[in-house]
mmCIF file of C-alpha atoms in Angstrom:
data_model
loop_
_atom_site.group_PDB
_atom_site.id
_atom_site.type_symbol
_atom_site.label_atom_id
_atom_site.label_comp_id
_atom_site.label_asym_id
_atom_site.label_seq_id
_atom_site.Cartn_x
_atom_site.Cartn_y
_atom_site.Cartn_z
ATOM 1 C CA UNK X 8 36.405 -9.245 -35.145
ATOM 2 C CA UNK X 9 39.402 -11.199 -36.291
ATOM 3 C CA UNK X 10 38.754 -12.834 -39.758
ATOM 4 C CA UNK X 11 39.947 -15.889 -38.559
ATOM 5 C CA UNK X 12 37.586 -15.804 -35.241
ATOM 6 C CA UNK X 13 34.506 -17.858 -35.756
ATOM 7 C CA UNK X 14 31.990 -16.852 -32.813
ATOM 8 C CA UNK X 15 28.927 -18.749 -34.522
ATOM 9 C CA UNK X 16 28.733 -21.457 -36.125
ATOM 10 C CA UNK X 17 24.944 -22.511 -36.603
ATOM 11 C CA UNK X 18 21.364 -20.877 -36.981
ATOM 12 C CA UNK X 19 19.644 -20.457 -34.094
ATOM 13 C CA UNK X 20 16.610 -21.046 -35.948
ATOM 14 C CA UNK X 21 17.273 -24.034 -38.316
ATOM 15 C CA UNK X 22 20.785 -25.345 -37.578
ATOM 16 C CA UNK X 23 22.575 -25.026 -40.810
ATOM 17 C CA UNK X 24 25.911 -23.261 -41.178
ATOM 18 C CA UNK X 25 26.221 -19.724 -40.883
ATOM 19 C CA UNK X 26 28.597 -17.176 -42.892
ATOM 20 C CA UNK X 27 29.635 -13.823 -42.134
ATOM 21 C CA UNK X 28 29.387 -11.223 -44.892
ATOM 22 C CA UNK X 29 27.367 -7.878 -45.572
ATOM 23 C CA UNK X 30 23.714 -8.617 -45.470
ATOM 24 C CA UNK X 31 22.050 -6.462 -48.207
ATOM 25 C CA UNK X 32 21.110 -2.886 -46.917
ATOM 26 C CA UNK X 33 23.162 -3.236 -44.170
ATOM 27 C CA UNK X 34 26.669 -1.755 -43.809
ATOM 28 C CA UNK X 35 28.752 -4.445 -41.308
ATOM 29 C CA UNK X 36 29.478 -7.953 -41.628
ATOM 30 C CA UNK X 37 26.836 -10.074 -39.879
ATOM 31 C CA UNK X 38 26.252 -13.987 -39.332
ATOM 32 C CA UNK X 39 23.528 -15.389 -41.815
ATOM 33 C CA UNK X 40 22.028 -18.892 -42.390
ATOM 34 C CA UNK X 41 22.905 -20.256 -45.854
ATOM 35 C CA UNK X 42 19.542 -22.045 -45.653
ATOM 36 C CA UNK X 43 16.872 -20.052 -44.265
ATOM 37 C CA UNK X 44 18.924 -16.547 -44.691
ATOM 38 C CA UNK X 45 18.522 -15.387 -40.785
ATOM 39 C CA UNK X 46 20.348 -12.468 -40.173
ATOM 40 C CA UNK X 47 21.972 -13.028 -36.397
ATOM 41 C CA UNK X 48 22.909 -9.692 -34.764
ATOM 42 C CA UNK X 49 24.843 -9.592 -32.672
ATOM 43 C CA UNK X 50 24.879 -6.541 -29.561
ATOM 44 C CA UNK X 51 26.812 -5.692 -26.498
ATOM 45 C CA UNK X 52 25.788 -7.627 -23.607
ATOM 46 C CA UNK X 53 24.522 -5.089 -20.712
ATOM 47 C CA UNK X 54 26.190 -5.565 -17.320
ATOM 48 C CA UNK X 55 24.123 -3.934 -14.690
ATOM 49 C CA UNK X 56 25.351 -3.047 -10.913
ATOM 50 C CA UNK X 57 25.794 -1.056 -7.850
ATOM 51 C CA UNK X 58 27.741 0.496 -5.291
ATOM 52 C CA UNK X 59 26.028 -0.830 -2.094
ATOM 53 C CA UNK X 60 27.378 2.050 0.510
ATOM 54 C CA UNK X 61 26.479 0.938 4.296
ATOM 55 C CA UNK X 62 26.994 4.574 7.222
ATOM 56 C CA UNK X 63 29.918 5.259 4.531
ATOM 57 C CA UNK X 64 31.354 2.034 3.878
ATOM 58 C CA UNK X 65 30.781 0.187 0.609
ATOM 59 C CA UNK X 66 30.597 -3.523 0.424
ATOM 60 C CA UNK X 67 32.364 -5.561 -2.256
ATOM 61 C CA UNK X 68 32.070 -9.246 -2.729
ATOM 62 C CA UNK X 69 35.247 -11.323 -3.603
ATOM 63 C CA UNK X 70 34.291 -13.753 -6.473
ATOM 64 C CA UNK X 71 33.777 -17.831 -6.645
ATOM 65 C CA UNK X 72 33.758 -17.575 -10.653
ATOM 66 C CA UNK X 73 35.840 -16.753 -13.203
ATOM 67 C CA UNK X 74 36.927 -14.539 -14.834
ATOM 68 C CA UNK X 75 38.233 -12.801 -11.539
ATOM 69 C CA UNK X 76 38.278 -15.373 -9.175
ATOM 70 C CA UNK X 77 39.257 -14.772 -5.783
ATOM 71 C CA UNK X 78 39.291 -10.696 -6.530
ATOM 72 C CA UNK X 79 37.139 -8.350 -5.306
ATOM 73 C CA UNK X 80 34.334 -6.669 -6.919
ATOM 74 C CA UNK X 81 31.147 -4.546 -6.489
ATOM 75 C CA UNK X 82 27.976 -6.829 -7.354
ATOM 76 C CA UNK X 83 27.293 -6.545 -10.661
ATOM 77 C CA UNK X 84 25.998 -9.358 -13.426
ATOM 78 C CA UNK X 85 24.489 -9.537 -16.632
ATOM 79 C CA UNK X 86 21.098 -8.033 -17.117
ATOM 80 C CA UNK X 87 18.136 -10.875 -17.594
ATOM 81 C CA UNK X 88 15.768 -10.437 -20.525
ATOM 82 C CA UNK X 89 12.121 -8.710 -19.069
ATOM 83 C CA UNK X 90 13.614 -6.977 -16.308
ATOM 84 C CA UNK X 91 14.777 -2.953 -16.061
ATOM 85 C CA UNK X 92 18.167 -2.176 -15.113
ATOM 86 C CA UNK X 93 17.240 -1.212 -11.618
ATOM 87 C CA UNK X 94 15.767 -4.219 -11.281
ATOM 88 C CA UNK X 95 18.957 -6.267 -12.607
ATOM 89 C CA UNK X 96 21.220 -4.110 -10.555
ATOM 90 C CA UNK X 97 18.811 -4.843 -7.468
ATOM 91 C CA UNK X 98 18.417 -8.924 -7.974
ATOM 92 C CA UNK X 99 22.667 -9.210 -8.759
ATOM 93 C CA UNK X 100 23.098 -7.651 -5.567
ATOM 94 C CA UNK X 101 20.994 -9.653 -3.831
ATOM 95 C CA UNK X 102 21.737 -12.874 -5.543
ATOM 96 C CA UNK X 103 25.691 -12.021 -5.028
ATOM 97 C CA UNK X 104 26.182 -10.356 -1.619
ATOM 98 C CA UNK X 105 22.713 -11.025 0.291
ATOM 99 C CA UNK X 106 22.050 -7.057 0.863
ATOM 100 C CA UNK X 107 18.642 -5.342 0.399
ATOM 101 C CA UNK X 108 19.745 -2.217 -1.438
ATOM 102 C CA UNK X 109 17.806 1.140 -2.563
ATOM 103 C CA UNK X 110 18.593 2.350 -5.477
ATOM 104 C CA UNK X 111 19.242 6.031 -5.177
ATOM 105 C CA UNK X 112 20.528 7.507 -8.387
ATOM 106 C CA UNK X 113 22.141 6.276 -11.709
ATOM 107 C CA UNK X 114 26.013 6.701 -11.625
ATOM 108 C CA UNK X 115 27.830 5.613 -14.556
ATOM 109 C CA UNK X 116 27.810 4.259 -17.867
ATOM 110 C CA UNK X 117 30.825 2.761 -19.514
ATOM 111 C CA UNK X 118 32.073 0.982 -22.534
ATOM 112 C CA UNK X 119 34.064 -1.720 -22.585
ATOM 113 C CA UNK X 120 34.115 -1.984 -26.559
ATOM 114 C CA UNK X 121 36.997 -4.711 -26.162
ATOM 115 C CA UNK X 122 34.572 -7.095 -24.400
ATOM 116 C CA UNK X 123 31.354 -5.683 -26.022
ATOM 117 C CA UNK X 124 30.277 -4.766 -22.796
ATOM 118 C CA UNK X 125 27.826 -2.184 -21.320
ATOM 119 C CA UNK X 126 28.309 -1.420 -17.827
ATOM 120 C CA UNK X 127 25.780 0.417 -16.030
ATOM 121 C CA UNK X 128 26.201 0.994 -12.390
ATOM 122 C CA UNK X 129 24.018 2.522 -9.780
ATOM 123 C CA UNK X 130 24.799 4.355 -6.401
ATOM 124 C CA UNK X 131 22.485 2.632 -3.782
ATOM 125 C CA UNK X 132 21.934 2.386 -0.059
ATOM 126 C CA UNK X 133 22.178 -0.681 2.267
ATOM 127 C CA UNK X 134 18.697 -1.150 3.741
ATOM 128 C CA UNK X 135 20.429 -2.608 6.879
ATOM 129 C CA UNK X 136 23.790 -4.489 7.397
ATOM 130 C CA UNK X 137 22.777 -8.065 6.690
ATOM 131 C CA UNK X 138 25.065 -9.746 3.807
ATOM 132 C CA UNK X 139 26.343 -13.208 3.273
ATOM 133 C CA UNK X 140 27.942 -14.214 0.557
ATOM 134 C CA UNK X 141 25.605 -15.929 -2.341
ATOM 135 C CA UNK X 142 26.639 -19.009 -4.823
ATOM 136 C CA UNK X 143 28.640 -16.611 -6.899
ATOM 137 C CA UNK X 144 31.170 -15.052 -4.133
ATOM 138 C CA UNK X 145 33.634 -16.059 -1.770
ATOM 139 C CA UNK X 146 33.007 -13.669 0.398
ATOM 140 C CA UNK X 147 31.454 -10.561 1.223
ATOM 141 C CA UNK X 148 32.595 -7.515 3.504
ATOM 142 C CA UNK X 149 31.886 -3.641 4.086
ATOM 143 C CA UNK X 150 35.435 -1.786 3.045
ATOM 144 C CA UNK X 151 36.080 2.133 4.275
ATOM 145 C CA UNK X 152 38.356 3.657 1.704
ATOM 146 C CA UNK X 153 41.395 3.162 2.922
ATOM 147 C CA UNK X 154 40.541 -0.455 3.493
ATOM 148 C CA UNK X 155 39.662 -1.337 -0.693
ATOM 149 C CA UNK X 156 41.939 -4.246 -1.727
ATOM 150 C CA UNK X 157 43.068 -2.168 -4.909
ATOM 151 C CA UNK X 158 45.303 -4.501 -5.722
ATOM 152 C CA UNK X 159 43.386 -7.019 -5.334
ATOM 153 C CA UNK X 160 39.832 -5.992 -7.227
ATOM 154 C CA UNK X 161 38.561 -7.819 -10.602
ATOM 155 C CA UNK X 162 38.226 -5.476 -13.336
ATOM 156 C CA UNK X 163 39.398 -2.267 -14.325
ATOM 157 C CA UNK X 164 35.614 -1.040 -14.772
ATOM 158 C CA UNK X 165 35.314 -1.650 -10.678
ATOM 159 C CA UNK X 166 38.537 0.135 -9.952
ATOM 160 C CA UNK X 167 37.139 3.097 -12.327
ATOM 161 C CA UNK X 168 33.494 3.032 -10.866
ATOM 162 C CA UNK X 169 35.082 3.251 -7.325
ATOM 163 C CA UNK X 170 37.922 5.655 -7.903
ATOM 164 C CA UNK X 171 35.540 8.193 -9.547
ATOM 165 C CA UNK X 172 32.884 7.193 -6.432
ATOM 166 C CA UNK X 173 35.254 7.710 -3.904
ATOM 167 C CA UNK X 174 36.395 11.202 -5.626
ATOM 168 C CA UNK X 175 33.096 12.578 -5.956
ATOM 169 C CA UNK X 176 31.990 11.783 -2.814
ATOM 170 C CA UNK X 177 34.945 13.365 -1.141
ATOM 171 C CA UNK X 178 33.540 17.078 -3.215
ATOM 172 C CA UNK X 179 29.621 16.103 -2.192
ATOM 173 C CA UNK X 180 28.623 15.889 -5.827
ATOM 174 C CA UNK X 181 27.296 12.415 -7.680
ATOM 175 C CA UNK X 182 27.207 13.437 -10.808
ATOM 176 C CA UNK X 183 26.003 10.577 -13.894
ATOM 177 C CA UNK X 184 28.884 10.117 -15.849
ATOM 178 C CA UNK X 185 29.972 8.303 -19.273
ATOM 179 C CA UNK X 186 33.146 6.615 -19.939
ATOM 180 C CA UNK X 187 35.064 4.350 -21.611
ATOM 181 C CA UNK X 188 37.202 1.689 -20.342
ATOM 182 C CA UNK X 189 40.427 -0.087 -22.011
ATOM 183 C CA UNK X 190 41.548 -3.255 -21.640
ATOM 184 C CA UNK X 191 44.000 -3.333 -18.515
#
């Protein structure tokens, strides 16, 4: 974090000003209430998906909200407090593309330590070919592979998540995999 970059400002639990310095015992920089001496941590936020495949073709849902807007993605969103990651991935699908999905196998994990971001994305079946876009998208459409809008998709963690999908499908193995992803 830049020294000059003030994320928080106030305690959560009091209101009085926060600094940012060592707490004792600890070994980083962290938030804490001059008052009451709260210690705010803070952690990556988890970002939990899927790649919704439908007799071969994967749908991808162009997005009504920035950051990306108008670009395609896979549906994906922050993961709520109280539910598991299936769950998440299951609901953001949903909630983004109207699709019923299984879930049929974990698929990826990456980093995005720029944006202190976990993504975690799933591989997961259509349950039939209903989908209509949901407050969050644009639209929503079932791609082949040589019909992705490369050009035209969000993030660099979708392009990775598909080009790696796409790849391994091709040699018939799935295989859970952990990455990292720069800033494009």
């Amino acid at each position: 974090m830049k020294t000059d970059e003030k994320r928080m400002k106030f305690c959560t639990q009091c209101g009085a000003s926060l600094s940012y310095r060592v707490p004792p015992g600890d070994d980083r920089s962290r938030y804490i209430c001059d008052d009451c001496g709260t210690v705010h941590y803070e952690n990556p936020k988890v970002v939990v998906g899927c790649i919704p495949v439908w007799q071969g073709d994967i749908l991808l849902c162009r997005r009504a909200i920035e950051p990306g807007f108008g670009k395609w993605t896979l549906p994906a969103g922050y993961l709520e407090n109280g539910e598991t990651v299936e769950q998440g991935a299951i609901r953001e699908t949903f909630e983004e593309t109207g699709a019923r999905i299984e879930i049929l196998r974990p698929y990826a994990l990456f980093h995005l330590t720029f944006a202190d971001h976990i993504y975690f994305m799933f591989c997961a079946q259509m349950l039939s070919p209903r989908f209509a876009p949901g407050k969050e998208s644009l639209s929503v459409r079932l791609f082949s592979e040589a019909q992705i809008p490369w050009s035209e998709l969000a993030f660099t963690v979708i392009e990775k998540t598909l080009r790696n999908f796409l790849r391994d499908r091709s040699q018939n193995r799935l295989a859970f995999q952990v990455g990292e992803v720069d800033r494009r």
